[in-house]
PDB file of C-alpha atoms in Angstrom:
ATOM      1  CA  MET A  21      -1.237 -14.236 -12.021  1.00  0.00           C
ATOM      2  CA  SER A  22       1.470 -13.910  -9.482  1.00  0.00           C
ATOM      3  CA  THR A  23      -0.757 -13.603  -6.668  1.00  0.00           C
ATOM      4  CA  VAL A  24      -2.260 -16.796  -7.855  1.00  0.00           C
ATOM      5  CA  ILE A  25       0.850 -18.964  -7.611  1.00  0.00           C
ATOM      6  CA  TRP A  26       2.029 -17.160  -4.054  1.00  0.00           C
ATOM      7  CA  HIS A  27      -1.622 -18.115  -2.824  1.00  0.00           C
ATOM      8  CA  ASP A  28      -1.011 -21.506  -3.543  1.00  0.00           C
ATOM      9  CA  VAL A  29       2.415 -22.012  -2.249  1.00  0.00           C
ATOM     10  CA  GLU A  30       0.670 -20.589   1.126  1.00  0.00           C
ATOM     11  CA  CYS A  31      -2.548 -22.354   1.106  1.00  0.00           C
ATOM     12  CA  ALA A  32      -2.971 -25.071  -1.721  1.00  0.00           C
ATOM     13  CA  SER A  33      -1.705 -27.879   0.006  1.00  0.00           C
ATOM     14  CA  TYR A  34      -3.159 -27.486   3.526  1.00  0.00           C
ATOM     15  CA  VAL A  35      -6.063 -29.900   3.573  1.00  0.00           C
ATOM     16  CA  GLU A  36      -6.474 -30.796   7.641  1.00  0.00           C
ATOM     17  CA  ASP A  37      -9.201 -28.487   8.148  1.00  0.00           C
ATOM     18  CA  LEU A  38     -11.308 -29.283   5.117  1.00  0.00           C
ATOM     19  CA  PRO A  39     -13.004 -32.423   7.264  1.00  0.00           C
ATOM     20  CA  LEU A  40     -14.131 -29.727   9.847  1.00  0.00           C
ATOM     21  CA  TRP A  41     -15.714 -27.499   6.941  1.00  0.00           C
ATOM     22  CA  ARG A  42     -17.676 -30.593   5.165  1.00  0.00           C
ATOM     23  CA  SER A  43     -18.722 -31.429   8.661  1.00  0.00           C
ATOM     24  CA  LEU A  44     -20.020 -28.132   9.447  1.00  0.00           C
ATOM     25  CA  ALA A  45     -21.640 -27.921   6.101  1.00  0.00           C
ATOM     26  CA  ALA A  46     -23.157 -31.232   6.752  1.00  0.00           C
ATOM     27  CA  SER A  47     -24.776 -29.592   9.974  1.00  0.00           C
ATOM     28  CA  TYR A  48     -25.901 -26.425   8.943  1.00  0.00           C
ATOM     29  CA  GLY A  49     -26.561 -26.875   5.277  1.00  0.00           C
ATOM     30  CA  ASP A  50     -26.138 -24.864   2.228  1.00  0.00           C
ATOM     31  CA  PRO A  51     -25.430 -22.050   0.615  1.00  0.00           C
ATOM     32  CA  VAL A  52     -22.164 -21.576   2.310  1.00  0.00           C
ATOM     33  CA  LEU A  53     -20.401 -18.229   2.257  1.00  0.00           C
ATOM     34  CA  ASP A  54     -16.700 -18.839   2.243  1.00  0.00           C
ATOM     35  CA  VAL A  55     -14.772 -15.793   2.804  1.00  0.00           C
ATOM     36  CA  GLY A  56     -11.318 -15.349   1.836  1.00  0.00           C
ATOM     37  CA  ALA A  57     -11.836 -18.032  -0.767  1.00  0.00           C
ATOM     38  CA  GLY A  58      -8.580 -17.207  -2.501  1.00  0.00           C
ATOM     39  CA  THR A  59      -8.151 -19.812  -5.467  1.00  0.00           C
ATOM     40  CA  GLY A  60     -10.988 -22.183  -3.897  1.00  0.00           C
ATOM     41  CA  ARG A  61      -9.277 -24.557  -1.963  1.00  0.00           C
ATOM     42  CA  VAL A  62     -12.485 -25.137   0.345  1.00  0.00           C
ATOM     43  CA  ALA A  63     -15.064 -24.111  -2.206  1.00  0.00           C
ATOM     44  CA  LEU A  64     -14.087 -26.798  -4.737  1.00  0.00           C
ATOM     45  CA  GLU A  65     -13.943 -29.157  -2.175  1.00  0.00           C
ATOM     46  CA  LEU A  66     -17.451 -28.234  -0.627  1.00  0.00           C
ATOM     47  CA  ALA A  67     -18.691 -28.223  -4.031  1.00  0.00           C
ATOM     48  CA  ARG A  68     -17.335 -31.689  -4.615  1.00  0.00           C
ATOM     49  CA  ALA A  69     -19.142 -32.927  -1.816  1.00  0.00           C
ATOM     50  CA  GLY A  70     -22.607 -31.472  -3.305  1.00  0.00           C
ATOM     51  CA  TYR A  71     -22.794 -27.942  -1.310  1.00  0.00           C
ATOM     52  CA  ARG A  72     -23.569 -24.791  -3.048  1.00  0.00           C
ATOM     53  CA  VAL A  73     -20.759 -22.336  -2.337  1.00  0.00           C
ATOM     54  CA  THR A  74     -20.298 -18.308  -2.792  1.00  0.00           C
ATOM     55  CA  ALA A  75     -16.719 -17.837  -2.632  1.00  0.00           C
ATOM     56  CA  LEU A  76     -15.865 -14.234  -1.814  1.00  0.00           C
ATOM     57  CA  ASP A  77     -12.375 -12.771  -2.229  1.00  0.00           C
ATOM     58  CA  ARG A  78     -11.125  -9.134  -2.882  1.00  0.00           C
ATOM     59  CA  ASP A  79      -8.537 -10.422  -5.232  1.00  0.00           C
ATOM     60  CA  PRO A  80     -10.287 -11.089  -8.731  1.00  0.00           C
ATOM     61  CA  ASP A  81      -7.184 -13.087 -10.099  1.00  0.00           C
ATOM     62  CA  LEU A  82      -7.410 -15.632  -7.450  1.00  0.00           C
ATOM     63  CA  LEU A  83     -11.384 -15.970  -8.099  1.00  0.00           C
ATOM     64  CA  SER A  84     -10.553 -16.361 -11.853  1.00  0.00           C
ATOM     65  CA  ALA A  85      -8.197 -19.187 -11.112  1.00  0.00           C
ATOM     66  CA  LEU A  86     -10.946 -20.776  -8.841  1.00  0.00           C
ATOM     67  CA  ASN A  87     -13.050 -20.582 -11.915  1.00  0.00           C
ATOM     68  CA  VAL A  88     -10.303 -22.077 -14.270  1.00  0.00           C
ATOM     69  CA  ARG A  89     -10.016 -25.012 -11.509  1.00  0.00           C
ATOM     70  CA  LEU A  90     -13.949 -25.460 -11.848  1.00  0.00           C
ATOM     71  CA  GLY A  91     -13.738 -26.125 -15.409  1.00  0.00           C
ATOM     72  CA  GLU A  92     -10.984 -28.494 -14.826  1.00  0.00           C
ATOM     73  CA  ASN A  93     -12.870 -30.517 -12.571  1.00  0.00           C
ATOM     74  CA  ARG A  94     -15.358 -30.761 -15.435  1.00  0.00           C
ATOM     75  CA  ARG A  95     -12.906 -32.681 -17.195  1.00  0.00           C
ATOM     76  CA  ILE A  96     -11.586 -34.753 -14.490  1.00  0.00           C
ATOM     77  CA  ALA A  97     -14.835 -35.740 -12.629  1.00  0.00           C
ATOM     78  CA  ARG A  98     -17.965 -33.898 -12.549  1.00  0.00           C
ATOM     79  CA  ASP A  99     -19.314 -30.525 -13.451  1.00  0.00           C
ATOM     80  CA  ILE A 100     -19.508 -28.782 -10.305  1.00  0.00           C
ATOM     81  CA  SER A 101     -19.572 -25.399 -11.836  1.00  0.00           C
ATOM     82  CA  GLN A 102     -23.265 -24.826 -10.883  1.00  0.00           C
ATOM     83  CA  LEU A 103     -22.588 -25.026  -7.485  1.00  0.00           C
ATOM     84  CA  VAL A 104     -19.927 -22.361  -7.148  1.00  0.00           C
ATOM     85  CA  THR A 105     -20.507 -18.354  -7.471  1.00  0.00           C
ATOM     86  CA  THR A 106     -17.797 -15.835  -6.897  1.00  0.00           C
ATOM     87  CA  ALA A 107     -18.350 -12.318  -5.512  1.00  0.00           C
ATOM     88  CA  VAL A 108     -15.531 -10.104  -5.744  1.00  0.00           C
ATOM     89  CA  ALA A 109     -15.314  -7.843  -2.377  1.00  0.00           C
ATOM     90  CA  ASP A 110     -13.770  -6.897   0.766  1.00  0.00           C
ATOM     91  CA  ALA A 111     -14.939  -8.929   3.584  1.00  0.00           C
ATOM     92  CA  ARG A 112     -14.891  -5.650   5.421  1.00  0.00           C
ATOM     93  CA  GLU A 113     -17.339  -4.306   3.429  1.00  0.00           C
ATOM     94  CA  PHE A 114     -19.346  -6.834   1.188  1.00  0.00           C
ATOM     95  CA  ASP A 115     -23.180  -6.780   0.304  1.00  0.00           C
ATOM     96  CA  LEU A 116     -24.453  -9.613  -1.288  1.00  0.00           C
ATOM     97  CA  GLY A 117     -27.699  -8.005  -1.445  1.00  0.00           C
ATOM     98  CA  GLU A 118     -30.808 -10.361  -0.132  1.00  0.00           C
ATOM     99  CA  ARG A 119     -28.667 -13.587  -0.198  1.00  0.00           C
ATOM    100  CA  ARG A 120     -28.282 -15.157   3.145  1.00  0.00           C
ATOM    101  CA  PHE A 121     -26.490 -18.090   4.215  1.00  0.00           C
ATOM    102  CA  PRO A 122     -26.977 -21.021   7.165  1.00  0.00           C
ATOM    103  CA  LEU A 123     -23.313 -21.364   7.408  1.00  0.00           C
ATOM    104  CA  VAL A 124     -20.292 -18.581   6.731  1.00  0.00           C
ATOM    105  CA  ILE A 125     -16.585 -20.052   7.197  1.00  0.00           C
ATOM    106  CA  VAL A 126     -13.360 -18.020   7.300  1.00  0.00           C
ATOM    107  CA  PRO A 127     -10.741 -20.452   6.898  1.00  0.00           C
ATOM    108  CA  MET A 128      -6.947 -19.887   7.027  1.00  0.00           C
ATOM    109  CA  GLN A 129      -6.789 -17.216   9.880  1.00  0.00           C
ATOM    110  CA  THR A 130      -8.302 -14.878   7.296  1.00  0.00           C
ATOM    111  CA  ILE A 131      -9.804 -12.807  10.001  1.00  0.00           C
ATOM    112  CA  GLN A 132      -6.478 -11.872  11.641  1.00  0.00           C
ATOM    113  CA  LEU A 133      -5.591 -10.120   8.327  1.00  0.00           C
ATOM    114  CA  LEU A 134      -8.245  -7.596   8.416  1.00  0.00           C
ATOM    115  CA  GLY A 135      -6.821  -4.856   9.937  1.00  0.00           C
ATOM    116  CA  GLY A 136      -7.404  -5.119  13.551  1.00  0.00           C
ATOM    117  CA  VAL A 137      -9.731  -4.564  15.706  1.00  0.00           C
ATOM    118  CA  ASP A 138     -11.717  -2.185  13.355  1.00  0.00           C
ATOM    119  CA  GLY A 139     -11.378  -4.396  10.460  1.00  0.00           C
ATOM    120  CA  ARG A 140     -12.688  -7.611  12.196  1.00  0.00           C
ATOM    121  CA  ALA A 141     -15.510  -5.686  13.800  1.00  0.00           C
ATOM    122  CA  ARG A 142     -16.817  -4.499  10.167  1.00  0.00           C
ATOM    123  CA  PHE A 143     -16.316  -7.762   8.959  1.00  0.00           C
ATOM    124  CA  LEU A 144     -18.430  -9.221  11.521  1.00  0.00           C
ATOM    125  CA  ARG A 145     -21.159  -6.657  10.818  1.00  0.00           C
ATOM    126  CA  CYS A 146     -21.298  -7.982   7.076  1.00  0.00           C
ATOM    127  CA  ALA A 147     -21.159 -11.524   8.133  1.00  0.00           C
ATOM    128  CA  HIS A 148     -23.966 -10.794  10.580  1.00  0.00           C
ATOM    129  CA  ARG A 149     -26.122  -9.514   7.925  1.00  0.00           C
ATOM    130  CA  HIS A 150     -25.809 -12.283   5.622  1.00  0.00           C
ATOM    131  CA  LEU A 151     -26.652 -15.085   8.152  1.00  0.00           C
ATOM    132  CA  THR A 152     -29.767 -16.872   7.952  1.00  0.00           C
ATOM    133  CA  PRO A 153     -31.825 -16.698  11.743  1.00  0.00           C
ATOM    134  CA  GLY A 154     -29.924 -19.407  13.655  1.00  0.00           C
ATOM    135  CA  GLY A 155     -26.922 -19.249  11.027  1.00  0.00           C
ATOM    136  CA  VAL A 156     -23.253 -19.975  12.199  1.00  0.00           C
ATOM    137  CA  LEU A 157     -20.168 -17.906  11.672  1.00  0.00           C
ATOM    138  CA  ALA A 158     -17.363 -20.558  11.715  1.00  0.00           C
ATOM    139  CA  VAL A 159     -13.697 -18.803  12.061  1.00  0.00           C
ATOM    140  CA  ALA A 160     -10.029 -20.068  11.608  1.00  0.00           C
ATOM    141  CA  ILE A 161      -7.851 -18.409  13.801  1.00  0.00           C
ATOM    142  CA  ALA A 162      -4.053 -18.955  14.763  1.00  0.00           C
ATOM    143  CA  GLU A 163      -3.016 -20.255  18.031  1.00  0.00           C
ATOM    144  CA  VAL A 164      -1.723 -17.540  20.252  1.00  0.00           C
ATOM    145  CA  LEU A 165       1.579 -18.959  22.342  1.00  0.00           C
ATOM    146  CA  ASP A 166       1.825 -18.192  25.526  1.00  0.00           C
ATOM    147  CA  LEU A 167       5.278 -16.770  26.664  1.00  0.00           C
ATOM    148  CA  TYR A 168       6.456 -19.839  28.443  1.00  0.00           C
ATOM    149  CA  GLU A 169       5.721 -22.007  25.400  1.00  0.00           C
ATOM    150  CA  VAL A 170       8.158 -20.321  23.182  1.00  0.00           C
ATOM    151  CA  GLU A 171      11.939 -20.812  23.494  1.00  0.00           C
ATOM    152  CA  ASP A 172      14.922 -19.107  22.179  1.00  0.00           C
ATOM    153  CA  GLY A 173      16.633 -21.423  19.478  1.00  0.00           C
ATOM    154  CA  MET A 174      13.561 -22.956  18.149  1.00  0.00           C
ATOM    155  CA  PRO A 175      14.030 -24.467  14.700  1.00  0.00           C
ATOM    156  CA  MET A 176      12.272 -22.030  11.818  1.00  0.00           C
ATOM    157  CA  PRO A 177       9.184 -23.812  10.125  1.00  0.00           C
ATOM    158  CA  LEU A 178       9.724 -25.518   6.767  1.00  0.00           C
ATOM    159  CA  PRO A 179       9.195 -23.505   3.866  1.00  0.00           C
ATOM    160  CA  ASP A 180       5.949 -23.643   1.788  1.00  0.00           C
ATOM    161  CA  VAL A 181       7.027 -24.743  -1.495  1.00  0.00           C
ATOM    162  CA  ARG A 182       5.307 -25.290  -4.922  1.00  0.00           C
ATOM    163  CA  GLU A 183       6.615 -25.982  -8.443  1.00  0.00           C
ATOM    164  CA  GLU A 184       4.764 -24.124 -11.712  1.00  0.00           C
ATOM    165  CA  ASP A 185       6.119 -24.302 -15.172  1.00  0.00           C
ATOM    166  CA  GLY A 186       9.722 -25.303 -14.234  1.00  0.00           C
ATOM    167  CA  PHE A 187      10.198 -22.987 -11.588  1.00  0.00           C
ATOM    168  CA  VAL A 188      10.152 -23.586  -7.846  1.00  0.00           C
ATOM    169  CA  TYR A 189       8.575 -21.280  -5.687  1.00  0.00           C
ATOM    170  CA  SER A 190       9.255 -21.183  -1.771  1.00  0.00           C
ATOM    171  CA  SER A 191       7.866 -19.121   1.148  1.00  0.00           C
ATOM    172  CA  GLN A 192       9.755 -19.342   4.719  1.00  0.00           C
ATOM    173  CA  PRO A 193       7.075 -18.812   7.204  1.00  0.00           C
ATOM    174  CA  THR A 194       8.091 -16.259   9.663  1.00  0.00           C
ATOM    175  CA  ALA A 195       8.532 -17.507  13.270  1.00  0.00           C
ATOM    176  CA  VAL A 196       6.936 -14.939  15.741  1.00  0.00           C
ATOM    177  CA  ARG A 197       7.616 -15.228  19.207  1.00  0.00           C
ATOM    178  CA  ALA A 198       6.239 -12.988  21.848  1.00  0.00           C
ATOM    179  CA  ASP A 199       8.299 -11.102  24.463  1.00  0.00           C
ATOM    180  CA  ARG A 200       7.274  -8.889  27.640  1.00  0.00           C
ATOM    181  CA  ALA A 201       7.651  -5.931  25.189  1.00  0.00           C
ATOM    182  CA  GLY A 202       5.741  -7.221  22.276  1.00  0.00           C
ATOM    183  CA  PHE A 203       6.414  -9.432  19.489  1.00  0.00           C
ATOM    184  CA  VAL A 204       9.741 -10.504  17.951  1.00  0.00           C
ATOM    185  CA  LEU A 205      10.347 -11.478  14.498  1.00  0.00           C
TER     186      LEU A 205
END
């Protein structure tokens, strides 16, 4: 359960990219493969818009939370549970059999967490195998700041905060700046 709380602290309140994923689904159709789906932030949004989604994540606890949220959605809105399937797998090694997708999405900089060039290459091979002919892979990446854009003394970003069962969880984003020798935390 703790992975669910921390995942939600980091990701659940971020909504700025949701119009992009909806627009891509409208353009390329479904089913959509959501890689690094976590607790379903994007998968649930797409399902509410009527798209079929396969939510892939390597953490079964996160996908269990997604399934709970599907049930909660049924109580407050409409049943979208038939639109979302889950797959527990590492993004670098997944095999969904014969399933193919016109759209594979990778929100929240997930691709940058796959273990460097080798991990990303392994993921790209898996994603390619699961795309339909003419299909699209859409990946969110963090912006790399040029050296001249980063100044000493810049304020730390605000923490991500979530209250759950009377406890307040806070995660302070790490400020990373580049220097000529590498990166400084």
